[in-house]
Tab-separated table of C-alpha atoms in Angstrom:
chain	number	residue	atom	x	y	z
A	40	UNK	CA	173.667	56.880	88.524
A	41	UNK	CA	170.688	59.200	89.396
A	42	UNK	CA	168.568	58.252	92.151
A	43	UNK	CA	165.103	57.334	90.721
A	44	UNK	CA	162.268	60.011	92.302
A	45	UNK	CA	159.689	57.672	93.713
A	46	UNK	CA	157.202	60.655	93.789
A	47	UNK	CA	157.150	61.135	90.391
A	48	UNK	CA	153.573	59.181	90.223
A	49	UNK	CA	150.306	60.572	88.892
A	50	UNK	CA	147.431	61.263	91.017
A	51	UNK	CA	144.362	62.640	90.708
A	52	UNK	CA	143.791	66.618	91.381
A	53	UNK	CA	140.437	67.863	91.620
A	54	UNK	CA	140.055	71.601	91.114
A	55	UNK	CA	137.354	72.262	93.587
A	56	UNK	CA	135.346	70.018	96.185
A	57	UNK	CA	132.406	69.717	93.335
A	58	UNK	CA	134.756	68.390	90.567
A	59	UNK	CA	133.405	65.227	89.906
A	60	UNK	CA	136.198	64.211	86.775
A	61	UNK	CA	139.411	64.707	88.185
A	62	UNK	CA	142.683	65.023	85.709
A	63	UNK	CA	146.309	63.389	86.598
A	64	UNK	CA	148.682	65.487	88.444
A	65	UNK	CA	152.042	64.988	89.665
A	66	UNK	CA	152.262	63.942	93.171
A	67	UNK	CA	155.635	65.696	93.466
A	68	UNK	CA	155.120	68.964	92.153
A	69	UNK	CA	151.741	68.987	94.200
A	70	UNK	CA	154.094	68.558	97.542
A	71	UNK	CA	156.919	70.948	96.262
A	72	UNK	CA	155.344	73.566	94.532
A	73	UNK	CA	154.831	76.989	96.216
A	74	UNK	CA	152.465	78.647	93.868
A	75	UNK	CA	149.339	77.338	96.569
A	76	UNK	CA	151.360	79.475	99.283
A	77	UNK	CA	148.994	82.072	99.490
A	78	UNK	CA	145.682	80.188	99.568
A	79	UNK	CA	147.212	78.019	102.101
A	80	UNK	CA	148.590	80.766	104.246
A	81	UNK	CA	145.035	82.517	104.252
A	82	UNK	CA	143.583	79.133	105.931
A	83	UNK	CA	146.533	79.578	108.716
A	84	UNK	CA	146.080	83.004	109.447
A	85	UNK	CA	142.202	82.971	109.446
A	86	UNK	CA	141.178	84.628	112.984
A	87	UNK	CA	137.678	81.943	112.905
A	88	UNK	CA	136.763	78.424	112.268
A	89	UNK	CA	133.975	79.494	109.767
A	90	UNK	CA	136.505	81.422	107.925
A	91	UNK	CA	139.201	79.196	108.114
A	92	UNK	CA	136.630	75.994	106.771
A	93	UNK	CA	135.115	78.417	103.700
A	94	UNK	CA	139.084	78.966	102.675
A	95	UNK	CA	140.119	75.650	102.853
A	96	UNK	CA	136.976	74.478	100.995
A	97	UNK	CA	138.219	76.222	98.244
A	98	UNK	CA	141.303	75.103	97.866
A	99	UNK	CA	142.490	72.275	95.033
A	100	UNK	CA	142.497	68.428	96.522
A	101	UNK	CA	144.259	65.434	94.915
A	102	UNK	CA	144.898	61.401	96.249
A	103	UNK	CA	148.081	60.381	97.114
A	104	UNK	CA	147.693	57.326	97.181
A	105	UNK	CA	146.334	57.059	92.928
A	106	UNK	CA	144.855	58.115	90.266
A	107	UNK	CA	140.797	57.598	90.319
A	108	UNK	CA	138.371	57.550	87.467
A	109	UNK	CA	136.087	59.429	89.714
A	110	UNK	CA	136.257	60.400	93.490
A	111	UNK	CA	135.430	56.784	95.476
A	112	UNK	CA	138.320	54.133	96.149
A	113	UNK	CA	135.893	51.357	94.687
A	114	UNK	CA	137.029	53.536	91.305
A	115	UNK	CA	141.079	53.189	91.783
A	116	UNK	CA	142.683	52.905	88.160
A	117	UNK	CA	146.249	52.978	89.190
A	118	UNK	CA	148.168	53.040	92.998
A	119	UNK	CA	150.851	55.193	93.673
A	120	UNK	CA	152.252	52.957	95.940
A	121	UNK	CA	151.605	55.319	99.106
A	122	UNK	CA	149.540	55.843	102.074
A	123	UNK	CA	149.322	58.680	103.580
A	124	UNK	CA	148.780	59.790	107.284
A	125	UNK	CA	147.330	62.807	109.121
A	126	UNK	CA	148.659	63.168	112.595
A	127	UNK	CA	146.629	66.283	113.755
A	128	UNK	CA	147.646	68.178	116.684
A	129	UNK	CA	144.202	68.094	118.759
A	130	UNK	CA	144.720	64.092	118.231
A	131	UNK	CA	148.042	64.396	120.082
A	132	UNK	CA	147.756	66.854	122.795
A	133	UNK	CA	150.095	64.759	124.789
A	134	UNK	CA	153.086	64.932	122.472
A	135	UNK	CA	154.884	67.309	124.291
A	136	UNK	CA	157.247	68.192	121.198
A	137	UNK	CA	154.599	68.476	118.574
A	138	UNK	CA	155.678	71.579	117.087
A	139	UNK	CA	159.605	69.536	116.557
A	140	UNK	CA	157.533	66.368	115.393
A	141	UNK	CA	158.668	66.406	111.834
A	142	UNK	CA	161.984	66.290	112.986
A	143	UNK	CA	161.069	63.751	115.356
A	144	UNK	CA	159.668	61.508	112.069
A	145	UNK	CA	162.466	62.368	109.542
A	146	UNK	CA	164.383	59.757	111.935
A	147	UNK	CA	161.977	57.025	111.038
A	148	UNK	CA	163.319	54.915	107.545
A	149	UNK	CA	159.779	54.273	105.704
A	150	UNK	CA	158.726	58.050	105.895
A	151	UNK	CA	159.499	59.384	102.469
A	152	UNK	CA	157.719	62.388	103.075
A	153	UNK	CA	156.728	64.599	106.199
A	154	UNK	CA	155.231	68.096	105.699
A	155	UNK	CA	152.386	70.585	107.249
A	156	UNK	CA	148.721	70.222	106.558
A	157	UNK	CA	147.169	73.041	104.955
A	158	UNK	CA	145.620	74.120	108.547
A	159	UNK	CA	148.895	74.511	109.901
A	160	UNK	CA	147.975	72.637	113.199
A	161	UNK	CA	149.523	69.311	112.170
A	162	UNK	CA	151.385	66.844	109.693
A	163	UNK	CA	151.093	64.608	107.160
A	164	UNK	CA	153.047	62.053	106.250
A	165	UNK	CA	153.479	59.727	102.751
A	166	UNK	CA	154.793	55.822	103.711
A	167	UNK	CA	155.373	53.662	100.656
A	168	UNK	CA	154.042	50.595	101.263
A	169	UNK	CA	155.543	46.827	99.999
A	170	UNK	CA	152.199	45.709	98.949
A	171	UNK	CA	149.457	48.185	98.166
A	172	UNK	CA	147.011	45.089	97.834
A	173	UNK	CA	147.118	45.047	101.581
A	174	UNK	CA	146.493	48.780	102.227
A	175	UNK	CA	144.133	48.324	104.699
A	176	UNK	CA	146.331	45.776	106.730
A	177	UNK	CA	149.205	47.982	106.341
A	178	UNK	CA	147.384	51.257	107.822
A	179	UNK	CA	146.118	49.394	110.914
A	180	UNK	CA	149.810	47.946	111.456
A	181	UNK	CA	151.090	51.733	110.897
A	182	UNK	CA	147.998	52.514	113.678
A	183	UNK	CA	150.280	50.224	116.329
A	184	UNK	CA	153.461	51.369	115.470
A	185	UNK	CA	152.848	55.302	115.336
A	186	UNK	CA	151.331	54.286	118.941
A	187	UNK	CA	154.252	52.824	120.007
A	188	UNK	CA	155.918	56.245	119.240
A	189	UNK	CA	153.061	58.467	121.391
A	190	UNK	CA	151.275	59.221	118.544
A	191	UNK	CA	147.746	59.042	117.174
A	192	UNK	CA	147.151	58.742	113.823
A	193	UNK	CA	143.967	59.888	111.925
A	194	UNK	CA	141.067	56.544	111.576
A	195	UNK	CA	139.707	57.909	108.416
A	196	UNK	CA	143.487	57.618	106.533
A	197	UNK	CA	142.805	53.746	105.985
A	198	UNK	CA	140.659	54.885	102.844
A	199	UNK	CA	142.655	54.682	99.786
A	200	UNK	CA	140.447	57.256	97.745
A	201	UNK	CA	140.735	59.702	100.403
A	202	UNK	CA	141.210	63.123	99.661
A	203	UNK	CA	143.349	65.748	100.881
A	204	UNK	CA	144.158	69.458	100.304
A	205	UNK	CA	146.868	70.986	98.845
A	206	UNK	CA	149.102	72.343	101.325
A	207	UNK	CA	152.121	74.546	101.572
A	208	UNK	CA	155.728	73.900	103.803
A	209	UNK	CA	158.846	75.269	102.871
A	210	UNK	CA	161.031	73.135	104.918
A	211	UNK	CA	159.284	69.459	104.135
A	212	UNK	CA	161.110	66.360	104.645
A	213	UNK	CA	161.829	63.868	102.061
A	214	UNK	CA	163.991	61.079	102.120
A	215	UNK	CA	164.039	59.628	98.356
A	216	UNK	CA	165.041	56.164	99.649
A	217	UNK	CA	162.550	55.310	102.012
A	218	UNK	CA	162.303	51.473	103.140
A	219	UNK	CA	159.074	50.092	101.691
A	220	UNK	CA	156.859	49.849	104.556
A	221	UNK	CA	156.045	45.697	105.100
A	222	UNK	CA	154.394	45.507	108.831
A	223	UNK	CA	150.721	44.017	109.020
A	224	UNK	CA	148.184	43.145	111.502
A	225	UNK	CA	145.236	40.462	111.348
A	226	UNK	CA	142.149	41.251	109.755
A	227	UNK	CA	138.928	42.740	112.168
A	228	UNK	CA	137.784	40.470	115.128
A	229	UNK	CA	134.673	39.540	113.208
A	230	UNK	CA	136.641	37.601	111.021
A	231	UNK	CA	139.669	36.332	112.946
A	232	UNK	CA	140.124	32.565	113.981
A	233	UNK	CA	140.697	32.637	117.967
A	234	UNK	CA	144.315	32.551	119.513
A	235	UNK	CA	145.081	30.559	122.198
A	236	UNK	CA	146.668	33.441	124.487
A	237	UNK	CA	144.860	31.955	128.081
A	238	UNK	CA	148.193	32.374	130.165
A	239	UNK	CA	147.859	36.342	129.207
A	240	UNK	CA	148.338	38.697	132.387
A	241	UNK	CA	149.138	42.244	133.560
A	242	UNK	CA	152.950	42.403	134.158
A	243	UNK	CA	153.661	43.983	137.937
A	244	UNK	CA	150.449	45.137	137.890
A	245	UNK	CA	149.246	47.939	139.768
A	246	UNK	CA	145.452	48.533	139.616
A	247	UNK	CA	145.773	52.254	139.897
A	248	UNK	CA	148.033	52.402	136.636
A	249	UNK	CA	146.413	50.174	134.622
A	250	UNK	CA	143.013	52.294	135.741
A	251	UNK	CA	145.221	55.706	134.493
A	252	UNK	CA	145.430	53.785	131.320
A	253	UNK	CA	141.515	52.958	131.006
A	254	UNK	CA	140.733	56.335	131.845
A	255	UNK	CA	143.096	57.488	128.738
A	256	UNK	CA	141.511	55.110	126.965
A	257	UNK	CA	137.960	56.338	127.775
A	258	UNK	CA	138.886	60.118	127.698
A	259	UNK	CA	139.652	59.842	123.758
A	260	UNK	CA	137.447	57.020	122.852
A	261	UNK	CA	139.954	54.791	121.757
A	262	UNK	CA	139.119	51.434	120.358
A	263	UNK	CA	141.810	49.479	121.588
A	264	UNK	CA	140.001	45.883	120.304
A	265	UNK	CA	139.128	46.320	116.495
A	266	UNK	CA	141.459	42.960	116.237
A	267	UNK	CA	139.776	39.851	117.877
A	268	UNK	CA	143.078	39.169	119.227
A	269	UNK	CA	143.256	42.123	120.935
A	270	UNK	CA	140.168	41.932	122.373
A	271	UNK	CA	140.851	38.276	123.734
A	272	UNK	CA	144.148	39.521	124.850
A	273	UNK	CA	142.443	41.834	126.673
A	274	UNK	CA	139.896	39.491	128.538
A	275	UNK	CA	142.530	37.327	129.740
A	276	UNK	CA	144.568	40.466	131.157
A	277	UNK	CA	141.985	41.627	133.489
A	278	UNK	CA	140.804	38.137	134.347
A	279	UNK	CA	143.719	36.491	135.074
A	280	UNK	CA	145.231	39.852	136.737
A	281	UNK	CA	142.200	41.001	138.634
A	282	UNK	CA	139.535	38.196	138.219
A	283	UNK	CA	135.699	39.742	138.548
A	284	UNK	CA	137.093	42.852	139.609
A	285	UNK	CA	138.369	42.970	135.987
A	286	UNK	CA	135.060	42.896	134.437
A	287	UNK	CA	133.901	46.334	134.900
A	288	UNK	CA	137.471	47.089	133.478
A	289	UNK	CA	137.343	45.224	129.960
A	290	UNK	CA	133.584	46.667	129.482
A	291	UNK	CA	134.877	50.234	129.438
A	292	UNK	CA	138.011	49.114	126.999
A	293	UNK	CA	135.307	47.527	125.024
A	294	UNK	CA	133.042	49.654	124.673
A	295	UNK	CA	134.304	51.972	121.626
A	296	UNK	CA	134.126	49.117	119.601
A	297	UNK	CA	132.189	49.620	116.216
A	298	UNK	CA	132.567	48.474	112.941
A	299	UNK	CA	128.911	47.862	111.928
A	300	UNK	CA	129.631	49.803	108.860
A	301	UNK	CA	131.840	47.148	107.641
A	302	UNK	CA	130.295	43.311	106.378
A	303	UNK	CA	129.710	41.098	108.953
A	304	UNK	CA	130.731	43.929	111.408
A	305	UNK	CA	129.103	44.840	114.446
A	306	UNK	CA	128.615	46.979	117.929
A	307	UNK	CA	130.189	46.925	121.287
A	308	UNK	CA	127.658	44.426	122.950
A	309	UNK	CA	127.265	44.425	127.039
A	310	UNK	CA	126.029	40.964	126.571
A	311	UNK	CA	128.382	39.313	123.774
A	312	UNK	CA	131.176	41.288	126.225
A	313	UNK	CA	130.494	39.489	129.247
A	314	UNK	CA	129.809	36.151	127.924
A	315	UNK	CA	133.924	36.453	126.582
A	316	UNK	CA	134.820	37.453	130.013
């Protein structure tokens, strides 16, 4: 019995960056096909970042995660079933192994589909997902668990219209029996219902690790307490660990906090901040 191709699903392709009507493309021909190679090679080899921007400007984009009447998510007509991932290289200076990284990924059973960006300087990966009605859950899960593994994963992937170049790699991985990615996290703090997580606590801590960490934290401006439960986890980690020499601490994990873009979102708040510590 032939294996059904789970990338045989339409998407829309958009000629140039001003093409406003997109037509329906195949997404597997799009991340098979070689006849880009030259375009996209240009955008590797460019010797300067203007250069290398005006190239990739003009190269073809499509959305792999459906087919859009228009560009704009609030405009999706039919899901593909996938999300895909950027992991970009100045994201993950710390993965030692970056250039082996798809190698690395090709272990992990809900990758279907692990190639290199058009730029050259990092991956992308396609993750079927058991319920694209929870997209946006399932990206911040995927967030935690590419984390887990060392690596950062681009913020602006948990937009299901989003765009993304045609690209060229003629060694990709695909496994054509991925598992159907299920993992999901709680919806933004501003929304959440409170845990009760009081007895939380640094395990063996040592202040001058847990300050390596914050510094980490501070040096890429990671916002580590999007979820309300994180940022209550967090609270009662420096309290009960280092009491009110913890409050400078959770400030300066706080701090990166901002979803005032989103409804009933907001900004990191000094005040709001101490009054939960």
């Amino acid at each position: 019995m032939e294996t059904e191709n789970i990338f045989e699903v339409g998407v829309s392709y958009f000629h140039t960056l001003k093409t406003e009507v997109p037509v329906t493309a195949e997404l597997y021909d799009l991340l098979t096909t070689d006849r880009f190679r030259d375009e996209v090679m240009a955008v590797r080899n460019a010797k300067d970042l203007a250069t290398k921007g005006n190239l990739k400007n003009a190269l073809p984009s499509y959305t792999p995660s459906g087919t859009f009447g228009s560009w704009g998510s609030a405009l999706l007509l039919k899901p593909t079933g996938f999300i895909c991932v950027d992991i970009d290289k100045k994201d993950n200076l710390e993965v030692e192994d970056f250039a082996d990284l798809k190698d690395r990924l090709s272990k992990v059973p809900y990758i279907a589909y692990c190639g290199l960006s058009c730029g050259g300087e990092g991956y992308f990966c396609l993750i079927p997902l058991a319920d694209h009605s929870l997209f946006l859950h399932h990206f911040h899960s995927l967030q935690m668990d590419f984390a887990a593994m060392g690596i950062t994963i681009d913020e602006k992937c948990s937009d299901v219209g989003r765009k993304r170049f045609v690209s060229y790699d003629p060694v990709p991985w695909i496994n054509y029996q991925p598992t159907r990615y299920a993992g999901l996290v709680e919806v933004p703090r501003w929304c959440s219902n409170k845990p009760s997580i009081s007895g939380v606590a640094f395990d063996n801590a040592d202040a001058s690790l847990v300050d390596r960490y914050i510094d980490l934290i501070v040096e890429k401006k990671m916002d580590i307490t999007y979820l309300y439960h994180n940022w209550l986890r967090s609270a009662y980690a420096f309290a009960n660990t280092f009491g009110e020499a913890g409050r400078a601490r959770f400030h300066k994990v706080s701090q990166f906090y901002d979803y005032s873009r989103c409804d009933g979102g907001n900004k990191y708040n000094p005040k709001e901040t101490d009054e939960l510590y």
